[in-house]
Structures are given as structure tokens and as C-alpha cells.
């Protein structure tokens, strides 16, 4: 009891103007208000975003190509990356996933492709904002440089960390573990973390939308999507979600 | 009188008596004369000595000196003296002097050491004493000692140090001394700047250790020898475990699972070294590694090694507690794993009917970039496809099962290069798969299935395996345009143009797809008869013409 009291008191620090004693649901509620309540009200049926996707190597950018990202419902996602050498389609129709080259050569989404799909569906920002409907259990992880980190666990045991800016309540980053590596010196295990970083937020039809999404794996920048347009309720047909 | 003094006197007397031994032989002859002389002396004062001196005034045991007595020719003395400030001792009838009033006296090893002060002397024939004062010091034999400074030195393995060695003469020692040293650490060595050296001089003793010299505390015994005279002195030498002096990686970066590196530590032979380092800027726990006899440690990067930069900032010998800065820091970068080979199995697949497995070495959990050619055509580059999973848990190799769609263009696909999408360098490979055409197309419906002369009819053909479909017919007056196939090859749309003069009847249309041709029927009909004018006759007479 005494320890509990002390812990409670220790939570009375102010972080970036917000009270750190906010519970995760309260924090998510504040974040929802910042992003737009349309995310959970059912007003958003689908959306299409178009822009450029830049692939990175450890030495920097290597190729920038057109990209179109489509989402519909809880689980439909399709990303079409238009490369000169072929069109990459990565997505899910809710039942199956794919990682396809031009619709001619398709495999099940795995590795990077699967992580992308999850980042847009079960681990997405929208999933957190609708945590109740998604049956996510939330827990407070830590404070991280002006951001509060909360963890969401879904019914299948997947955990995702979300970084919420304490001042703006915007979700600026999400992370999840995709594997394990070993320290080349000590051989100590180190989780391989996939990070998606959101920025360049703009208002689109009342929803605060990130126009830049950067992706990191194990700290290495993998890709960046910079959108030039985002449309909600674009009447996206179901048949676009295919390999 | 002490026994030692007695010994001294006896020795002195012995020395005196021993030298002129002929006197003893003459004593028997001279004795009566001496007796008469002594009687006479009872009445007449004999000559008295006037002074006494010693030369040298310091002698070592065994050395001789000359006593000179003023007015002492042929005189036998009585003497009073003190040894080392002790009580006054008296000796009678010693020594007897020669014609010069001198006696040559030799000390012996038994001669007590010290300062002899002669206080009074007299002719033994007289009774009165003549006060004098002269001293002679009897010392021990010539000797030397060694003095070494400092008495303690501390060095690291492989280091060297110096001691100053001095030969200090004792009792007039003035010879050269040959120096040597014992007790050195294994693989250590020593040398003197000058050797031998004269008594009273100094030289530097150098002590060097090897990197293999065991650490510890050593007692170095320096020995000086001059003839049979050997003296020694000891000093302490502490050999600390050596510290590493430098560190380097060769090469400084490598692909995980592909490359090896050698860590080389200066002065690090057989050493266990502790490193403080950062991984991607984050401090890590101390890492220890045991080096070989060349001060090296080799490691081949594992596929699952954490990517990034490992930067060593501080290091030390594990046996020591003090750290050595690595400035500037030395780093090794682990790059993303690069595929080493690529295979495809099976080597041929029918489009839409099966899959092939692409397996790449060192590519578990890697997303590839690929370059490929179709039927020897130009090279196509695709980034970020496919993503591979481990062939089995823990495997370094990755795989993806790929299903060619039914509409995949048939032919030989040759992958010519692959790379991890995170790397810049391509790895040349040669792996091919032949995509065979699917079975002939199958048509399930044609709608509409007929058209009139002179009409353009939008026809939808439903079926399967119709990828790349083309339409043809030998029927006069029927042509096709705007033929489109959906992506899955299940639907073809086309405009059927039927000329006004087309032959009426059932035309056979051939649909040719990648899997071959098939046919279907399309019926050409004449336009239905339509009422354009109505002529009404009554009793053979035209009465009305109507246009509907």
C-alpha cells in the first residue's frame, strides 16, 4: 500500500504540459481527439493515398517510385508500388495476404511485406484509436523524451508500442518486434524492432493525417512514403484488394 | 684488559718478536750484559722516547704499519694506550725499535678492530712516562658493498626499467667489481651500462621484460664480484600485466553471415581484453575476448548478428583494473546480410498451376531486390520483392514460395542478380524458372452470342485461362476490336463488328490464349423486318399509305 501510494505520487509529474497520470485509455482518448473522431465513428469507410515511395539502403536512398496505398474496413489493404521493372502489390483482403510482382508472381506476405500489412491493419494507428472495438488491452510502458509509450496487446498476443506526443497527443511512432538478433560481440540477444514513424500531419476532411511515413528495421531506414494526396471515402472497390 | 686487547697486544708482541728473531738467539749471549746494564740503570736514566707516530694511521686487519719513535733507536718501549676509548692499558717491553727508532708491525685477522690511542710511552728501562698522543686505526679487511636505487620498480609486461648500482668501497677497497643479476622474470633480460666498474663508481642496470614474461613480484639479486670477494644486494621488481596499446578491425565492416573480421590488439598476445563499446550509440556491457599469441581474435559474422556499428572506446587487460582509452574510437560495422546464392525449384511451372520455391543463401528474413530477364530480353530490376522467411527456424537461408498467375507471360525467367534491399551491392546469381503456358482456354459463356448484320456488338466472353486472348474467324463480314482480357484471364470483352453484308449463319470464332486456341459460336442474323410503310387497298384500289 505504501509503495502504491508512492508510485501514485510519482506519477504526478508534468510531461510536456500533459499530466502524466493519464491512464492509457485517457491518453488514447486525447489522441483520438487530436487525430479526429472520425477514425472510430464509422465515418471513414476507406481511403486512398498516392505519392512516392523511396527505398533505402544503409548508404541512403536508392530508388523512388510511385506508390498508391488503399485501405478499406478493418483489414483490407493494398499497396501498389509502381516500379519500372514491375509492379509490387502487397496487401490483404482480410482472408489472405500477398506479396506480388505485377500480379504474375505472388507469394504469401511474409517478412517485410507482412510487417507492412500489419502496420496498416492489426497494429495500425487506427487500431489503437479504436482499441475497444479491436479488443486491445493497453498498458503504460514508459515516458520517452516527451512522448508517452503505451503498449497494446491484441487477443492473439501481438504487442505493439505506440509513441504518443505528450503535448499534441499525436501518435508519431509505432513499433513491434519482428525477430531477434545477437550482439556480434557478446552474443547477447537483441530484439529486432520494426518502427513506423509518422510526420507531416495535415488535415484531410477533418482527420489529421500523416503524409510522411518512414520505416525502420533494427534502426536502419528501410523506406519512406511521402504522400501528395489522401482521400477518404473514395468508394474503393473490394476487387482492388487482390494480388 | 680484555681478552681481545690481550690478543692484540700479544699479536703486536708476536709481530715484533717474530721479525727480529735472531735477537732471541743473541739473548743468551747478551743477557749477562743486559743484567749489568739494568743494574747500572738503577742509577742512570736511560734515554727516553720523545714522540711517536704511525704510518699509515689506518690499516686493515692483516696490513702492516710503521711505528716511528723519536729518540727511540734500539729502544724497547712500554706503552699506555686506549682502544676505542676504553680504559688505559699498559704494555711493557714492546715493541723494540730498530736503529731508526722504528718498528714495522703487522696486524692479523685476530687484531681487534678500532681506534688505538697511544697516550704515553717510555723506555722500558725507565720508570717515568712520556706523554704522547698518536692514533692508529685498525679496520677490517678491504671490502665493498653494493648500493642500488631505487629499491623498487614497477613496470608492465614488455616494459623495461633502470636501477642505479654503486660499488661502495670499504676499508680501502679499490678494485674493480664485476656485476651480474639474478632473479629476472622469464624471458627478461638485463644489462649494465658499464661492467665491471671501479669501486666508488656507479652504473645503470637495465632490466627489460618480454610480453611473455609472467607478471608478478620479483626479487632481483645483483651480485658484485672482485676476486674471491662477492657481495650482493637485492631490489624488487614488480611486473604488472601488460596493457593493450591499440585495437583495430580488419576489415572495418562486413556483411552479416558473409564476412569475417580479425580484431588485432597491440601488445595483446594471449591476453584477455575487456572492451567498453557502444552499439549504434548505445553503451553495452563490457565485452571480453581472449586473444591468440598474435594478439588477434577472428570472428565470422553470423546471419543473425545485430546490424550496426560497434564502437570500442576503452579497453584493458582483464587482469588489471585501469582502463586504456581508445582514441579515436575504433569501430566495426555489421552490414545487413547479403544473399550468397539463389536456387529455384522446380525449374519449370505451369502458369496458374503451381508454385516454385525461391531459396537464397544467407537470406532468412531478408527482403530482396532482384534483377531478371525474360527470354533473354532486357534486364528488369525490382526493389523490395520478394520477402523471404527462414527455411527452418534458425536457418540463415531464406525462401519464398511463388505462384505464377495464370496470366503470367510464359518463357524463361532468369534471375541474374540479387541483393538485400538494404544493401547497395548486387550479388550475381543465375537461377531460372520456365513458366509454361496453362491449358487451353475454356469458355463458359458468350454474351450476347449473336449479332445482326450491320451492328457493332459488345460481347463478353467468360471462362478461364484466357490471358492474352486474341479473336479470329474466317466468317465473312465479322471482325473484332477492343479485345480486353481481365487480369485473371476469366473475362474477355470485345466489339464484334458485323458488316451489313455479312453472311448469315453461325460463325465459328477462335479465341487464342497463351495456352492455345478454343472456339465458340457467334450467330449472325439478319435484322428483323420492320414495318416502315403500310399500303391499304380496298377492292384493289390503294386508298392509304401510312408510315408508323
PDB file of C-alpha atoms in Angstrom, chain A residues 55-59 62-63 65 83-86 88 90 99-101 103-108 110-113 180-188 190 217-218 220-222 242, chain B residues 249 261 277 279 284 287 299 304-307 310 335-336 356 367 369 372 380-389 399-405 408 413 419 421-424 435:
ATOM      1  CA  UNK A  55      13.640   2.590 -50.933  1.00  0.00           C
ATOM      2  CA  UNK A  56      16.705   2.977 -48.760  1.00  0.00           C
ATOM      3  CA  UNK A  57      19.909   1.077 -48.335  1.00  0.00           C
ATOM      4  CA  UNK A  58      22.296   1.512 -45.465  1.00  0.00           C
ATOM      5  CA  UNK A  59      24.008   4.114 -47.642  1.00  0.00           C
ATOM      6  CA  UNK A  62      18.309   4.023 -53.802  1.00  0.00           C
ATOM      7  CA  UNK A  63      15.073   4.360 -55.738  1.00  0.00           C
ATOM      8  CA  UNK A  65       8.792   5.273 -57.312  1.00  0.00           C
ATOM      9  CA  UNK A  83       8.448   0.213 -60.397  1.00  0.00           C
ATOM     10  CA  UNK A  84       9.823   0.202 -63.919  1.00  0.00           C
ATOM     11  CA  UNK A  85      10.753  -3.427 -63.508  1.00  0.00           C
ATOM     12  CA  UNK A  86       7.385  -4.492 -62.240  1.00  0.00           C
ATOM     13  CA  UNK A  88       4.751  -4.679 -56.420  1.00  0.00           C
ATOM     14  CA  UNK A  90       1.418  -6.001 -51.010  1.00  0.00           C
ATOM     15  CA  UNK A  99       3.386 -10.026 -51.874  1.00  0.00           C
ATOM     16  CA  UNK A 100       3.068  -9.955 -55.613  1.00  0.00           C
ATOM     17  CA  UNK A 101       5.168  -8.922 -58.560  1.00  0.00           C
ATOM     18  CA  UNK A 103       0.143  -9.928 -60.293  1.00  0.00           C
ATOM     19  CA  UNK A 104       2.184 -12.510 -62.184  1.00  0.00           C
ATOM     20  CA  UNK A 105       4.292 -13.869 -59.369  1.00  0.00           C
ATOM     21  CA  UNK A 106       2.682 -13.901 -55.995  1.00  0.00           C
ATOM     22  CA  UNK A 107       3.726 -15.231 -52.644  1.00  0.00           C
ATOM     23  CA  UNK A 108       2.167 -15.092 -49.260  1.00  0.00           C
ATOM     24  CA  UNK A 110       5.980 -12.678 -45.065  1.00  0.00           C
ATOM     25  CA  UNK A 111       8.813 -10.723 -43.528  1.00  0.00           C
ATOM     26  CA  UNK A 112       8.781  -7.114 -44.599  1.00  0.00           C
ATOM     27  CA  UNK A 113       5.584  -7.469 -46.576  1.00  0.00           C
ATOM     28  CA  UNK A 180      15.754 -11.472 -32.633  1.00  0.00           C
ATOM     29  CA  UNK A 181      19.365 -10.786 -33.406  1.00  0.00           C
ATOM     30  CA  UNK A 182      22.509 -11.359 -31.427  1.00  0.00           C
ATOM     31  CA  UNK A 183      25.106  -8.858 -30.424  1.00  0.00           C
ATOM     32  CA  UNK A 184      28.075  -9.686 -32.639  1.00  0.00           C
ATOM     33  CA  UNK A 185      30.431  -9.109 -29.711  1.00  0.00           C
ATOM     34  CA  UNK A 186      28.684 -10.540 -26.702  1.00  0.00           C
ATOM     35  CA  UNK A 187      26.122 -12.725 -28.447  1.00  0.00           C
ATOM     36  CA  UNK A 188      23.507 -11.247 -26.154  1.00  0.00           C
ATOM     37  CA  UNK A 190      18.653  -8.180 -29.027  1.00  0.00           C
ATOM     38  CA  UNK A 217      14.097  -2.030 -39.148  1.00  0.00           C
ATOM     39  CA  UNK A 218      16.714  -2.595 -36.477  1.00  0.00           C
ATOM     40  CA  UNK A 220      18.085   1.086 -40.345  1.00  0.00           C
ATOM     41  CA  UNK A 221      15.830   3.194 -42.507  1.00  0.00           C
ATOM     42  CA  UNK A 222      14.156   0.873 -44.969  1.00  0.00           C
ATOM     43  CA  UNK A 242      -6.017  -8.826 -54.756  1.00  0.00           C
TER      44      UNK A 242
ATOM     45  CA  UNK B 249      39.427  -4.346 -37.116  1.00  0.00           C
ATOM     46  CA  UNK B 261      36.973  -9.924 -39.410  1.00  0.00           C
ATOM     47  CA  UNK B 277      31.871  -0.233 -26.545  1.00  0.00           C
ATOM     48  CA  UNK B 279      26.338  -0.494 -30.366  1.00  0.00           C
ATOM     49  CA  UNK B 284      26.826  -2.020 -23.916  1.00  0.00           C
ATOM     50  CA  UNK B 287      32.835  -7.457 -23.629  1.00  0.00           C
ATOM     51  CA  UNK B 299      35.161 -13.844 -35.931  1.00  0.00           C
ATOM     52  CA  UNK B 304      21.557 -13.045 -37.144  1.00  0.00           C
ATOM     53  CA  UNK B 305      24.164 -10.706 -35.729  1.00  0.00           C
ATOM     54  CA  UNK B 306      22.810  -7.338 -34.776  1.00  0.00           C
ATOM     55  CA  UNK B 307      23.347  -4.844 -37.526  1.00  0.00           C
ATOM     56  CA  UNK B 310      30.156  -1.433 -32.818  1.00  0.00           C
ATOM     57  CA  UNK B 335      26.034  -4.667 -42.641  1.00  0.00           C
ATOM     58  CA  UNK B 336      22.760  -6.414 -43.487  1.00  0.00           C
ATOM     59  CA  UNK B 356       8.149 -22.593 -57.407  1.00  0.00           C
ATOM     60  CA  UNK B 367      13.723  -8.705 -48.460  1.00  0.00           C
ATOM     61  CA  UNK B 369      15.953  -6.738 -54.743  1.00  0.00           C
ATOM     62  CA  UNK B 372      15.861 -10.785 -64.036  1.00  0.00           C
ATOM     63  CA  UNK B 380      14.440  -5.769 -65.202  1.00  0.00           C
ATOM     64  CA  UNK B 381      15.138  -4.515 -61.702  1.00  0.00           C
ATOM     65  CA  UNK B 382      12.629  -4.913 -58.910  1.00  0.00           C
ATOM     66  CA  UNK B 383      13.143  -3.476 -55.458  1.00  0.00           C
ATOM     67  CA  UNK B 384      11.683  -4.881 -52.303  1.00  0.00           C
ATOM     68  CA  UNK B 385      10.483  -8.224 -53.613  1.00  0.00           C
ATOM     69  CA  UNK B 386      10.212 -10.909 -52.503  1.00  0.00           C
ATOM     70  CA  UNK B 387      10.489 -11.117 -48.733  1.00  0.00           C
ATOM     71  CA  UNK B 388      11.936 -14.379 -47.548  1.00  0.00           C
ATOM     72  CA  UNK B 389      11.410 -16.403 -44.433  1.00  0.00           C
ATOM     73  CA  UNK B 399      12.810 -18.902 -49.069  1.00  0.00           C
ATOM     74  CA  UNK B 400       9.596 -17.819 -50.644  1.00  0.00           C
ATOM     75  CA  UNK B 401       7.026 -19.868 -52.479  1.00  0.00           C
ATOM     76  CA  UNK B 402       5.851 -18.040 -55.546  1.00  0.00           C
ATOM     77  CA  UNK B 403       2.776 -18.789 -57.569  1.00  0.00           C
ATOM     78  CA  UNK B 404       2.918 -17.644 -61.154  1.00  0.00           C
ATOM     79  CA  UNK B 405      -0.503 -16.387 -62.064  1.00  0.00           C
ATOM     80  CA  UNK B 408       1.991 -14.744 -66.365  1.00  0.00           C
ATOM     81  CA  UNK B 413      12.832 -16.160 -66.374  1.00  0.00           C
ATOM     82  CA  UNK B 419      20.775  -8.282 -53.100  1.00  0.00           C
ATOM     83  CA  UNK B 421      17.241  -4.406 -50.354  1.00  0.00           C
ATOM     84  CA  UNK B 422      19.133  -2.695 -47.558  1.00  0.00           C
ATOM     85  CA  UNK B 423      22.465  -3.102 -49.331  1.00  0.00           C
ATOM     86  CA  UNK B 424      23.790  -1.363 -52.368  1.00  0.00           C
ATOM     87  CA  UNK B 435       6.815 -20.590 -66.947  1.00  0.00           C
TER      88      UNK B 435
END
